[in-house]
PDB file of C-alpha atoms in Angstrom:
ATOM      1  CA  UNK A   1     -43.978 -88.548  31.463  1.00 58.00           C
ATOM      2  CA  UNK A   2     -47.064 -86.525  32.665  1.00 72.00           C
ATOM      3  CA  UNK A   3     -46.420 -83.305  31.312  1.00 93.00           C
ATOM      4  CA  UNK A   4     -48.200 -80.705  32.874  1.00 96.00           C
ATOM      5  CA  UNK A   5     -50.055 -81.608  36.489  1.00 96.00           C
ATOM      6  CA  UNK A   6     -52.255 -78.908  38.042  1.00 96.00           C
ATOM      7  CA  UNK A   7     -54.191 -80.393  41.536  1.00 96.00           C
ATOM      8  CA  UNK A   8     -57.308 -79.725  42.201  1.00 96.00           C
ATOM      9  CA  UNK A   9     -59.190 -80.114  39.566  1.00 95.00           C
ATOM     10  CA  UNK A  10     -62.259 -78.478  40.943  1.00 96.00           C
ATOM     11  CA  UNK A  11     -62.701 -76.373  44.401  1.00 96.00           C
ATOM     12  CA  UNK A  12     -65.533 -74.356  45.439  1.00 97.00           C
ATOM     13  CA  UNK A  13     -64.472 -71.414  47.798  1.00 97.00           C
ATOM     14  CA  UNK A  14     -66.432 -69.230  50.625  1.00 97.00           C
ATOM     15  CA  UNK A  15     -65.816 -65.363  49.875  1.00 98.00           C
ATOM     16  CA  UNK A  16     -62.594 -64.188  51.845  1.00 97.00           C
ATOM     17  CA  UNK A  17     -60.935 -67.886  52.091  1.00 97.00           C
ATOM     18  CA  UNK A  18     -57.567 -68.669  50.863  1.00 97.00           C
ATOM     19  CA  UNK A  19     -56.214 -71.461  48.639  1.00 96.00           C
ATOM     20  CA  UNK A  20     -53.328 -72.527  46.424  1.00 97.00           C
ATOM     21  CA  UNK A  21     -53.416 -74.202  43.133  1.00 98.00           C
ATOM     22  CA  UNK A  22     -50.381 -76.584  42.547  1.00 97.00           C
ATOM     23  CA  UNK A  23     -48.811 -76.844  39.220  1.00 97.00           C
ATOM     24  CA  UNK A  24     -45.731 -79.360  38.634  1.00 97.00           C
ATOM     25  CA  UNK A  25     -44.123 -79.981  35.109  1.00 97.00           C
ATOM     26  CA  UNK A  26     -41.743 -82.833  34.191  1.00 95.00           C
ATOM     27  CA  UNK A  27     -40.380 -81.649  30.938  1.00 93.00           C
ATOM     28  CA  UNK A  28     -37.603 -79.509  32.438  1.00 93.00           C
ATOM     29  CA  UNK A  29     -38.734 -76.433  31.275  1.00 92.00           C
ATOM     30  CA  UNK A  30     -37.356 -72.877  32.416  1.00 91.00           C
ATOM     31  CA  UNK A  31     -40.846 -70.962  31.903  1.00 92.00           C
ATOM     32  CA  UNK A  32     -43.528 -71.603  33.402  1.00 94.00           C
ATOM     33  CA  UNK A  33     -46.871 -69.718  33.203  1.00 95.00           C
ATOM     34  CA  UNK A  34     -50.696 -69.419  34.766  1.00 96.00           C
ATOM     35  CA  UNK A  35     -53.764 -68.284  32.914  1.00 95.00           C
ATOM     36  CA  UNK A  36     -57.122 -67.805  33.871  1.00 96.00           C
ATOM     37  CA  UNK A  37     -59.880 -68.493  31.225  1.00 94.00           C
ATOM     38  CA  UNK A  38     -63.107 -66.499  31.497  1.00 91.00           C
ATOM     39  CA  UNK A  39     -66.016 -67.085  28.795  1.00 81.00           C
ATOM     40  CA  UNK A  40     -65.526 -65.029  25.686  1.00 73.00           C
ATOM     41  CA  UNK A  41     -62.210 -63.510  27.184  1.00 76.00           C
ATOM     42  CA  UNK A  42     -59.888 -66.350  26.302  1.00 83.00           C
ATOM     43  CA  UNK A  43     -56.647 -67.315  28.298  1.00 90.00           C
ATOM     44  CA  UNK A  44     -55.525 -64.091  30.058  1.00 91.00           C
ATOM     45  CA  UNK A  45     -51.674 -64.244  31.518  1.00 91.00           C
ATOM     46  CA  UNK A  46     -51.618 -63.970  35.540  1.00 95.00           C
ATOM     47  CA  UNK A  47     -48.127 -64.179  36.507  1.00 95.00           C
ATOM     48  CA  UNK A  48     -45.316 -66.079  34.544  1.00 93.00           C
ATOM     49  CA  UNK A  49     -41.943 -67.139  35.715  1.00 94.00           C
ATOM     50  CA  UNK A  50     -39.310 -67.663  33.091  1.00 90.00           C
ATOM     51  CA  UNK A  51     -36.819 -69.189  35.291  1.00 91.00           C
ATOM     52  CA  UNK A  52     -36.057 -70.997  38.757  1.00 92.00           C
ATOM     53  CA  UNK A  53     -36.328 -67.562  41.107  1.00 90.00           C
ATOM     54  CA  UNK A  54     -37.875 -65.058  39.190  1.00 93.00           C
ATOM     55  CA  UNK A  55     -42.170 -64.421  39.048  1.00 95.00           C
ATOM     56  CA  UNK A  56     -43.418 -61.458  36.913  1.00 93.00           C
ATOM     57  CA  UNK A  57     -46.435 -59.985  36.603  1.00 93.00           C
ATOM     58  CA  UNK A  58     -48.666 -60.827  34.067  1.00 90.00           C
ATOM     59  CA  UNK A  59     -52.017 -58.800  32.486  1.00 88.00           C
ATOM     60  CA  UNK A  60     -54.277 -59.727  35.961  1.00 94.00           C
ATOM     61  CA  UNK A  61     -52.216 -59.862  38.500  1.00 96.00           C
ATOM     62  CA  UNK A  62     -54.156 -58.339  41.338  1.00 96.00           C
ATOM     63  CA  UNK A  63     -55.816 -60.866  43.832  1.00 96.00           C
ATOM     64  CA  UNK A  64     -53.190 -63.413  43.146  1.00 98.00           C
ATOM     65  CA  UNK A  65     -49.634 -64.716  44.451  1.00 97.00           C
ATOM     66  CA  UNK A  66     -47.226 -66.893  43.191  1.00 98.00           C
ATOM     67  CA  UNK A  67     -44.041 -69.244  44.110  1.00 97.00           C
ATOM     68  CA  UNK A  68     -41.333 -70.812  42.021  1.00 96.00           C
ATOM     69  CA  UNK A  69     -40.740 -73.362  44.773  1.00 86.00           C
ATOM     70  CA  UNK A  70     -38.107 -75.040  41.530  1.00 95.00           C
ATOM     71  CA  UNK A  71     -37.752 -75.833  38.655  1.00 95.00           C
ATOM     72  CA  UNK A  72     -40.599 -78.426  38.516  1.00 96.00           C
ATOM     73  CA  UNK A  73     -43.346 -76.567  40.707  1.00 97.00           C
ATOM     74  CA  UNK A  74     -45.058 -73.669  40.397  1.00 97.00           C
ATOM     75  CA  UNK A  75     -47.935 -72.854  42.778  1.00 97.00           C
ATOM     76  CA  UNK A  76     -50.987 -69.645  42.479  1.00 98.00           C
ATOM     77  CA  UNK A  77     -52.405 -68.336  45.611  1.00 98.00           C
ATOM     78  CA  UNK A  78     -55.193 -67.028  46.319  1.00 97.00           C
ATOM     79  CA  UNK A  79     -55.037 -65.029  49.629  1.00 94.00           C
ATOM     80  CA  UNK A  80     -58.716 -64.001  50.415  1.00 97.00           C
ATOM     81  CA  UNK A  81     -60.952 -65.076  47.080  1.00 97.00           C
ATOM     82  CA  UNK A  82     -63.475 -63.150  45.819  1.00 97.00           C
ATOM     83  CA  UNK A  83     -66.072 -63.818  43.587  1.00 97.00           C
ATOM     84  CA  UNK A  84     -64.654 -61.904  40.488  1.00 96.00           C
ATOM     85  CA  UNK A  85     -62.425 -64.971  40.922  1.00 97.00           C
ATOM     86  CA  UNK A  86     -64.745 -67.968  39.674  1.00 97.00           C
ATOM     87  CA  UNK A  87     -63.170 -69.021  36.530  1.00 97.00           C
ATOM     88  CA  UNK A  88     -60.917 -72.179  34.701  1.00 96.00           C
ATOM     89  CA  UNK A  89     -57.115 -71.677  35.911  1.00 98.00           C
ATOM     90  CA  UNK A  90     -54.512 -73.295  33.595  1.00 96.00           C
ATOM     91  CA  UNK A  91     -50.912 -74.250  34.368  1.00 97.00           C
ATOM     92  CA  UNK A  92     -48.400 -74.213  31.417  1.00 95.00           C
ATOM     93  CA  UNK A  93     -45.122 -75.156  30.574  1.00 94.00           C
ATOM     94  CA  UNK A  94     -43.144 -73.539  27.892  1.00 88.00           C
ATOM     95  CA  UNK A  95     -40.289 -74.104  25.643  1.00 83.00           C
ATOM     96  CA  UNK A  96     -41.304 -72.257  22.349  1.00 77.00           C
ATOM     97  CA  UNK A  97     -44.926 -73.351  22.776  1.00 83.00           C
ATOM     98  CA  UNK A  98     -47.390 -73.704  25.720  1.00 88.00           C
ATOM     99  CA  UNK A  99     -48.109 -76.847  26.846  1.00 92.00           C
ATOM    100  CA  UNK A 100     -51.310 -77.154  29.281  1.00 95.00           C
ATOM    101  CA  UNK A 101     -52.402 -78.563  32.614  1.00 95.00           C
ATOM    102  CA  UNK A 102     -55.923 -79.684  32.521  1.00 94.00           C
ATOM    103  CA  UNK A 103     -56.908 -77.226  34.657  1.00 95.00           C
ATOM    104  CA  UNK A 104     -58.809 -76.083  37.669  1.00 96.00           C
ATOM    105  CA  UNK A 105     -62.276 -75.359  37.820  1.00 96.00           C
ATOM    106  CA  UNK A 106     -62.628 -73.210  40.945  1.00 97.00           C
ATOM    107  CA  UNK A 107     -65.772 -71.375  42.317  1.00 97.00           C
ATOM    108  CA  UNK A 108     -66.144 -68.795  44.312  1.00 97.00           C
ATOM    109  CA  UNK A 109     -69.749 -67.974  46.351  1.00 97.00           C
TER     110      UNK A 109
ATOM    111  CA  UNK B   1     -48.075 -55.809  25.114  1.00 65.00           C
ATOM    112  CA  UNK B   2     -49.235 -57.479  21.978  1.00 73.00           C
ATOM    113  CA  UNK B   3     -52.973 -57.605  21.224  1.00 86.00           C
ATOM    114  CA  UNK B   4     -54.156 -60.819  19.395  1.00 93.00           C
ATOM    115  CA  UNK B   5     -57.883 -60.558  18.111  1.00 95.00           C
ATOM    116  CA  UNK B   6     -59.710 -63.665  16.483  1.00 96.00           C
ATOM    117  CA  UNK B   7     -62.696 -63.983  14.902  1.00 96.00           C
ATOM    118  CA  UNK B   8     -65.701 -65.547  14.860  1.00 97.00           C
ATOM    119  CA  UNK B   9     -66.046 -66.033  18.066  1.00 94.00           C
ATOM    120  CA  UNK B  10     -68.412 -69.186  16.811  1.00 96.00           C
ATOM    121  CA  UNK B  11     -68.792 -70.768  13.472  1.00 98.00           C
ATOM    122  CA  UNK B  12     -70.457 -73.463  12.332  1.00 98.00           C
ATOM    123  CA  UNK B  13     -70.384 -75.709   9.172  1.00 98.00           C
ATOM    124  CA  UNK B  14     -71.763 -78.694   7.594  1.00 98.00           C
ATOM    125  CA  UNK B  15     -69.380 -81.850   8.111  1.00 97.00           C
ATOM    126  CA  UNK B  16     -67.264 -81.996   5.327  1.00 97.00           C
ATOM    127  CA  UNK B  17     -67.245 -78.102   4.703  1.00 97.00           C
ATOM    128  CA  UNK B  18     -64.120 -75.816   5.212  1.00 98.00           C
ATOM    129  CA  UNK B  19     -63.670 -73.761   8.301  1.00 98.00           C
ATOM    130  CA  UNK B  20     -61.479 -70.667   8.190  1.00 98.00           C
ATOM    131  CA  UNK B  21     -60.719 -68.642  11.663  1.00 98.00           C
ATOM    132  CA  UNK B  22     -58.620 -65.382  11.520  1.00 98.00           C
ATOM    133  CA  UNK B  23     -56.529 -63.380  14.135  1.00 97.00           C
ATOM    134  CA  UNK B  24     -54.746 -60.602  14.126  1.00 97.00           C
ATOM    135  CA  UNK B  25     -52.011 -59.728  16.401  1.00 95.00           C
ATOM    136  CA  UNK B  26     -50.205 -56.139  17.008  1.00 93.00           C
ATOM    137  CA  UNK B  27     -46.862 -55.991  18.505  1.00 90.00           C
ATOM    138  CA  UNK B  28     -44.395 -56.634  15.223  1.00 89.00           C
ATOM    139  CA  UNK B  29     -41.818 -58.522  17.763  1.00 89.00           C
ATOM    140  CA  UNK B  30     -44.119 -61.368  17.547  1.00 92.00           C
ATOM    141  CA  UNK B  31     -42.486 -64.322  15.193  1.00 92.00           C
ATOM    142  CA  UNK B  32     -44.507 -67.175  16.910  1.00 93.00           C
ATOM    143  CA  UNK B  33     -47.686 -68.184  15.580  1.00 95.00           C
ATOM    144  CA  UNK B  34     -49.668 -71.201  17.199  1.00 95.00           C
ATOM    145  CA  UNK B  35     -53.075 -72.308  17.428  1.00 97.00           C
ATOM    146  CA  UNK B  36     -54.405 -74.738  19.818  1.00 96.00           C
ATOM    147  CA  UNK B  37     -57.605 -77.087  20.224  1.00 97.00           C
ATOM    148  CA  UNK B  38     -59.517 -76.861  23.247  1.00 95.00           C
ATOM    149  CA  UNK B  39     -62.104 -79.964  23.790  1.00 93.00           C
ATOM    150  CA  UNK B  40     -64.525 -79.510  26.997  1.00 89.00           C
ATOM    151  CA  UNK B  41     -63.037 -80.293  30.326  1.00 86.00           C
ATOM    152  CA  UNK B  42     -59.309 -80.236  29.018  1.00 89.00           C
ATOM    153  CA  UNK B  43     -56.312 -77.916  28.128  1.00 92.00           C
ATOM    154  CA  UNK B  44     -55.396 -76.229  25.193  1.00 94.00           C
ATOM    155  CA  UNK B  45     -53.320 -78.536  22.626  1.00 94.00           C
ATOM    156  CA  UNK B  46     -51.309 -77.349  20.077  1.00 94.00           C
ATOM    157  CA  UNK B  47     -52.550 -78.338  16.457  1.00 96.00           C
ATOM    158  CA  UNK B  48     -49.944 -76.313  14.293  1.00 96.00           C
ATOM    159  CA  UNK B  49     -47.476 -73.336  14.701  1.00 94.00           C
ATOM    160  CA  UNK B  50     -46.065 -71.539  11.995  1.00 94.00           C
ATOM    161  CA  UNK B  51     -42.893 -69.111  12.454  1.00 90.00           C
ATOM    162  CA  UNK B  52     -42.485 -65.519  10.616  1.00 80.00           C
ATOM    163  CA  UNK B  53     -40.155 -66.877   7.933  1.00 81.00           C
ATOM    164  CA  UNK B  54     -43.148 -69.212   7.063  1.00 81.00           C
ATOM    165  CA  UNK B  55     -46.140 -68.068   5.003  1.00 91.00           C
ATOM    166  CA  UNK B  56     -47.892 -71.151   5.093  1.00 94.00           C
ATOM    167  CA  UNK B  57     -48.007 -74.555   6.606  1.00 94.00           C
ATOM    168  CA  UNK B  58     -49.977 -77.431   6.147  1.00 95.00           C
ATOM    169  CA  UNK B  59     -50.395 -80.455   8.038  1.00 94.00           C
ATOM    170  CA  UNK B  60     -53.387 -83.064   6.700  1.00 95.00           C
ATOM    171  CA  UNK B  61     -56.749 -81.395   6.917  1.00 97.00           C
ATOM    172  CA  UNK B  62     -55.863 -77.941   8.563  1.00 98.00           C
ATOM    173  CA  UNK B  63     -52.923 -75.701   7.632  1.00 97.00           C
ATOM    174  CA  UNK B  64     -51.746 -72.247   8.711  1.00 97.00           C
ATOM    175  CA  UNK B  65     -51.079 -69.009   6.832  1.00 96.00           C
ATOM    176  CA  UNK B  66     -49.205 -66.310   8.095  1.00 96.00           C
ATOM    177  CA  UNK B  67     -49.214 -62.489   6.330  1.00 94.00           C
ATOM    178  CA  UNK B  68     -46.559 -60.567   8.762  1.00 91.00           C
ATOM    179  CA  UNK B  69     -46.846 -57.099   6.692  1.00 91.00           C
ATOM    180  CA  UNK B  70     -50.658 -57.251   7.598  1.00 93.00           C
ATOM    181  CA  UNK B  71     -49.654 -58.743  11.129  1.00 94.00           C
ATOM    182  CA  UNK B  72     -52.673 -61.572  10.374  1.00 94.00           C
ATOM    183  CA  UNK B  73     -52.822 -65.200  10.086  1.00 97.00           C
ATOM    184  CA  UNK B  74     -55.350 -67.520   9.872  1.00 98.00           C
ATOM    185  CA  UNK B  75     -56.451 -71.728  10.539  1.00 98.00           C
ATOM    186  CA  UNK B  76     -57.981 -73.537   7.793  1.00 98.00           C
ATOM    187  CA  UNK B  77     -59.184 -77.262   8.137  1.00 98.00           C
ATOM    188  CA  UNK B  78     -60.409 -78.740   5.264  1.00 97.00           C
ATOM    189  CA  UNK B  79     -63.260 -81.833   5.247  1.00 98.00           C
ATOM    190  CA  UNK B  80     -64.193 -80.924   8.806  1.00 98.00           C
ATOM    191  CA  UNK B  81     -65.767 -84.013  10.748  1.00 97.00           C
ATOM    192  CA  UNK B  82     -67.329 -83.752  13.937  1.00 96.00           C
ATOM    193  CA  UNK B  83     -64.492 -84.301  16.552  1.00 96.00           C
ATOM    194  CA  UNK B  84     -62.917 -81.220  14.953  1.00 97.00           C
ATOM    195  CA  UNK B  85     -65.815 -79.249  17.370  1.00 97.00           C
ATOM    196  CA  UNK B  86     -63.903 -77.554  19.786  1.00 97.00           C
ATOM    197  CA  UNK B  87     -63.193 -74.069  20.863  1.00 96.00           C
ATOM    198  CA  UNK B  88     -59.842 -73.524  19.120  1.00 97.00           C
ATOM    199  CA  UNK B  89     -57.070 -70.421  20.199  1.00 96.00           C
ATOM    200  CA  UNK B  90     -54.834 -68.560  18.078  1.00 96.00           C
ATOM    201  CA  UNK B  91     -51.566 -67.060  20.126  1.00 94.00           C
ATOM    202  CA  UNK B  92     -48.767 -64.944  19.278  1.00 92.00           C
ATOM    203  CA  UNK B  93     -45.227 -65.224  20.976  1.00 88.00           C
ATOM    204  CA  UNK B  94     -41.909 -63.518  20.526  1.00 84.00           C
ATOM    205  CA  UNK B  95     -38.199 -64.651  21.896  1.00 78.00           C
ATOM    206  CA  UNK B  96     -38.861 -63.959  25.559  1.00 73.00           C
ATOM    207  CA  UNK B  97     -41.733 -66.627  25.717  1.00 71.00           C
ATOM    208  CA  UNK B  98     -44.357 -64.309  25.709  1.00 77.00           C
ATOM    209  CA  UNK B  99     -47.630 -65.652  24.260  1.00 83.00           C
ATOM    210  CA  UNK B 100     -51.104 -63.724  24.058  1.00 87.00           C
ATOM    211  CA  UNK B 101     -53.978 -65.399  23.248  1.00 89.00           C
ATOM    212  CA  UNK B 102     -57.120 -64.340  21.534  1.00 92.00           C
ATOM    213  CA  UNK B 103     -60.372 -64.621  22.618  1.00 91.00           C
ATOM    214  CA  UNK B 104     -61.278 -68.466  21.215  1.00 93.00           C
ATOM    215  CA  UNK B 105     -63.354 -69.734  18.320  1.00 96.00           C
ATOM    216  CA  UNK B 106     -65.940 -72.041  19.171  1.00 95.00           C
ATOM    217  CA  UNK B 107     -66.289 -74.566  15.990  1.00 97.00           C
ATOM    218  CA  UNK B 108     -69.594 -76.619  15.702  1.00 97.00           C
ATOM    219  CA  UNK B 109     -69.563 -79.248  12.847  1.00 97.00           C
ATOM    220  CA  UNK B 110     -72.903 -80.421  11.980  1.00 96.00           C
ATOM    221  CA  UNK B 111     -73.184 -83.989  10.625  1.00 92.00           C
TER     222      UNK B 111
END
């Protein structure tokens, strides 16, 4: 039981390249959720999906895409990065509480 | 959207000293208090939670109050020892699964 996956664990980017950041959870959970975590901002929602099929916004959306590929994976892309978009990215699971990847450090130059 | 704001954003104590952190949180749909420990290079972990029909909790050294006609609750951990340094989270969440998180507390105990 692994809980909450998230690969890579650290990427560095060139401005205008494109990546995805994998998430996979093995508790069977319907909601499933990706934060970003920027010094002295704390964990700010990107996009959330509370069930198999459905993605919804969340506060900082822009820049970013999502897919529910099921119920166990849930993957954040990154289209052309920018440098705004250096932070910590964490992958959670939720039933009732939030239970976190170990996230990805990613870098953007 | 709910607004959660904690404070300090750092505190530090003597080992063995209390530490208190306090949030406050806006949107009165929120019944789902939690508050997670961050240690470097990992995720958040949940340390305690405490629900609106709750206005306290206590689990060893750190326990959880909750005032919901204020809209403010607050993490206190009692005989603090070094590997309670962390940066520590407060959230709030309501039925749809919709947690906001305040800004972090980064806690420094001194031996």
């Amino acid at each position: 039981n692994a809980g909450v996956t998230q690969t890579p664990k650290f990427q560095v980017l060139k401005t205008g390249q494109s990546m995805t950041l994998q998430c996979a959870q093995d508790m069977n959970h319907n909601s499933m959720y990706w934060y970003r975590q920027d010094p002295g901002m704390g964990l700010r929602l990107i996009y959330y999906s509370a069930s198999e099929g459905t993605t919804d916004k969340g506060e900082v959306p822009n820049g970013y895409n999502v897919s529910r590929l099921n119920k166990r994976e849930f993957s954040l892309r990154l289209e052309s990065a920018a440098p705004s978009q250096t932070s910590v990215y964490f992958c959670a699971s939720v039933w009732d509480t939030a239970f976190f990847g170990q996230g990805t450090r990613l870098t953007v130059v | 959207g709910e607004n959660v704001e904690q404070h300090p954003s750092t505190l530090s104590v003597q080992e063995g000293d209390s530490a208190v952190i306090k949030c406050t949180y806006s949107d009165s749909a929120s019944n789902y208090f939690p508050w997670y420990k961050q240690e470097l290079g990992k995720g958040p972990q949940l340390i305690i939670d405490i629900r609106s029909n709750v206005g306290e909790k206590k689990d060893q050294r750190i326990a959880v109050t909750l005032n919901k006609t204020a809209k403010h609750f607050s993490l206190h951990i009692t005989e603090t020892q070094p590997e309670d340094s962390a940066v520590y989270f407060c959230a709030a969440g309501d039925n749809n699964n919709d947690m906001r998180f305040g800004a972090g507390t980064r806690l420094t105990v001194k031996p």
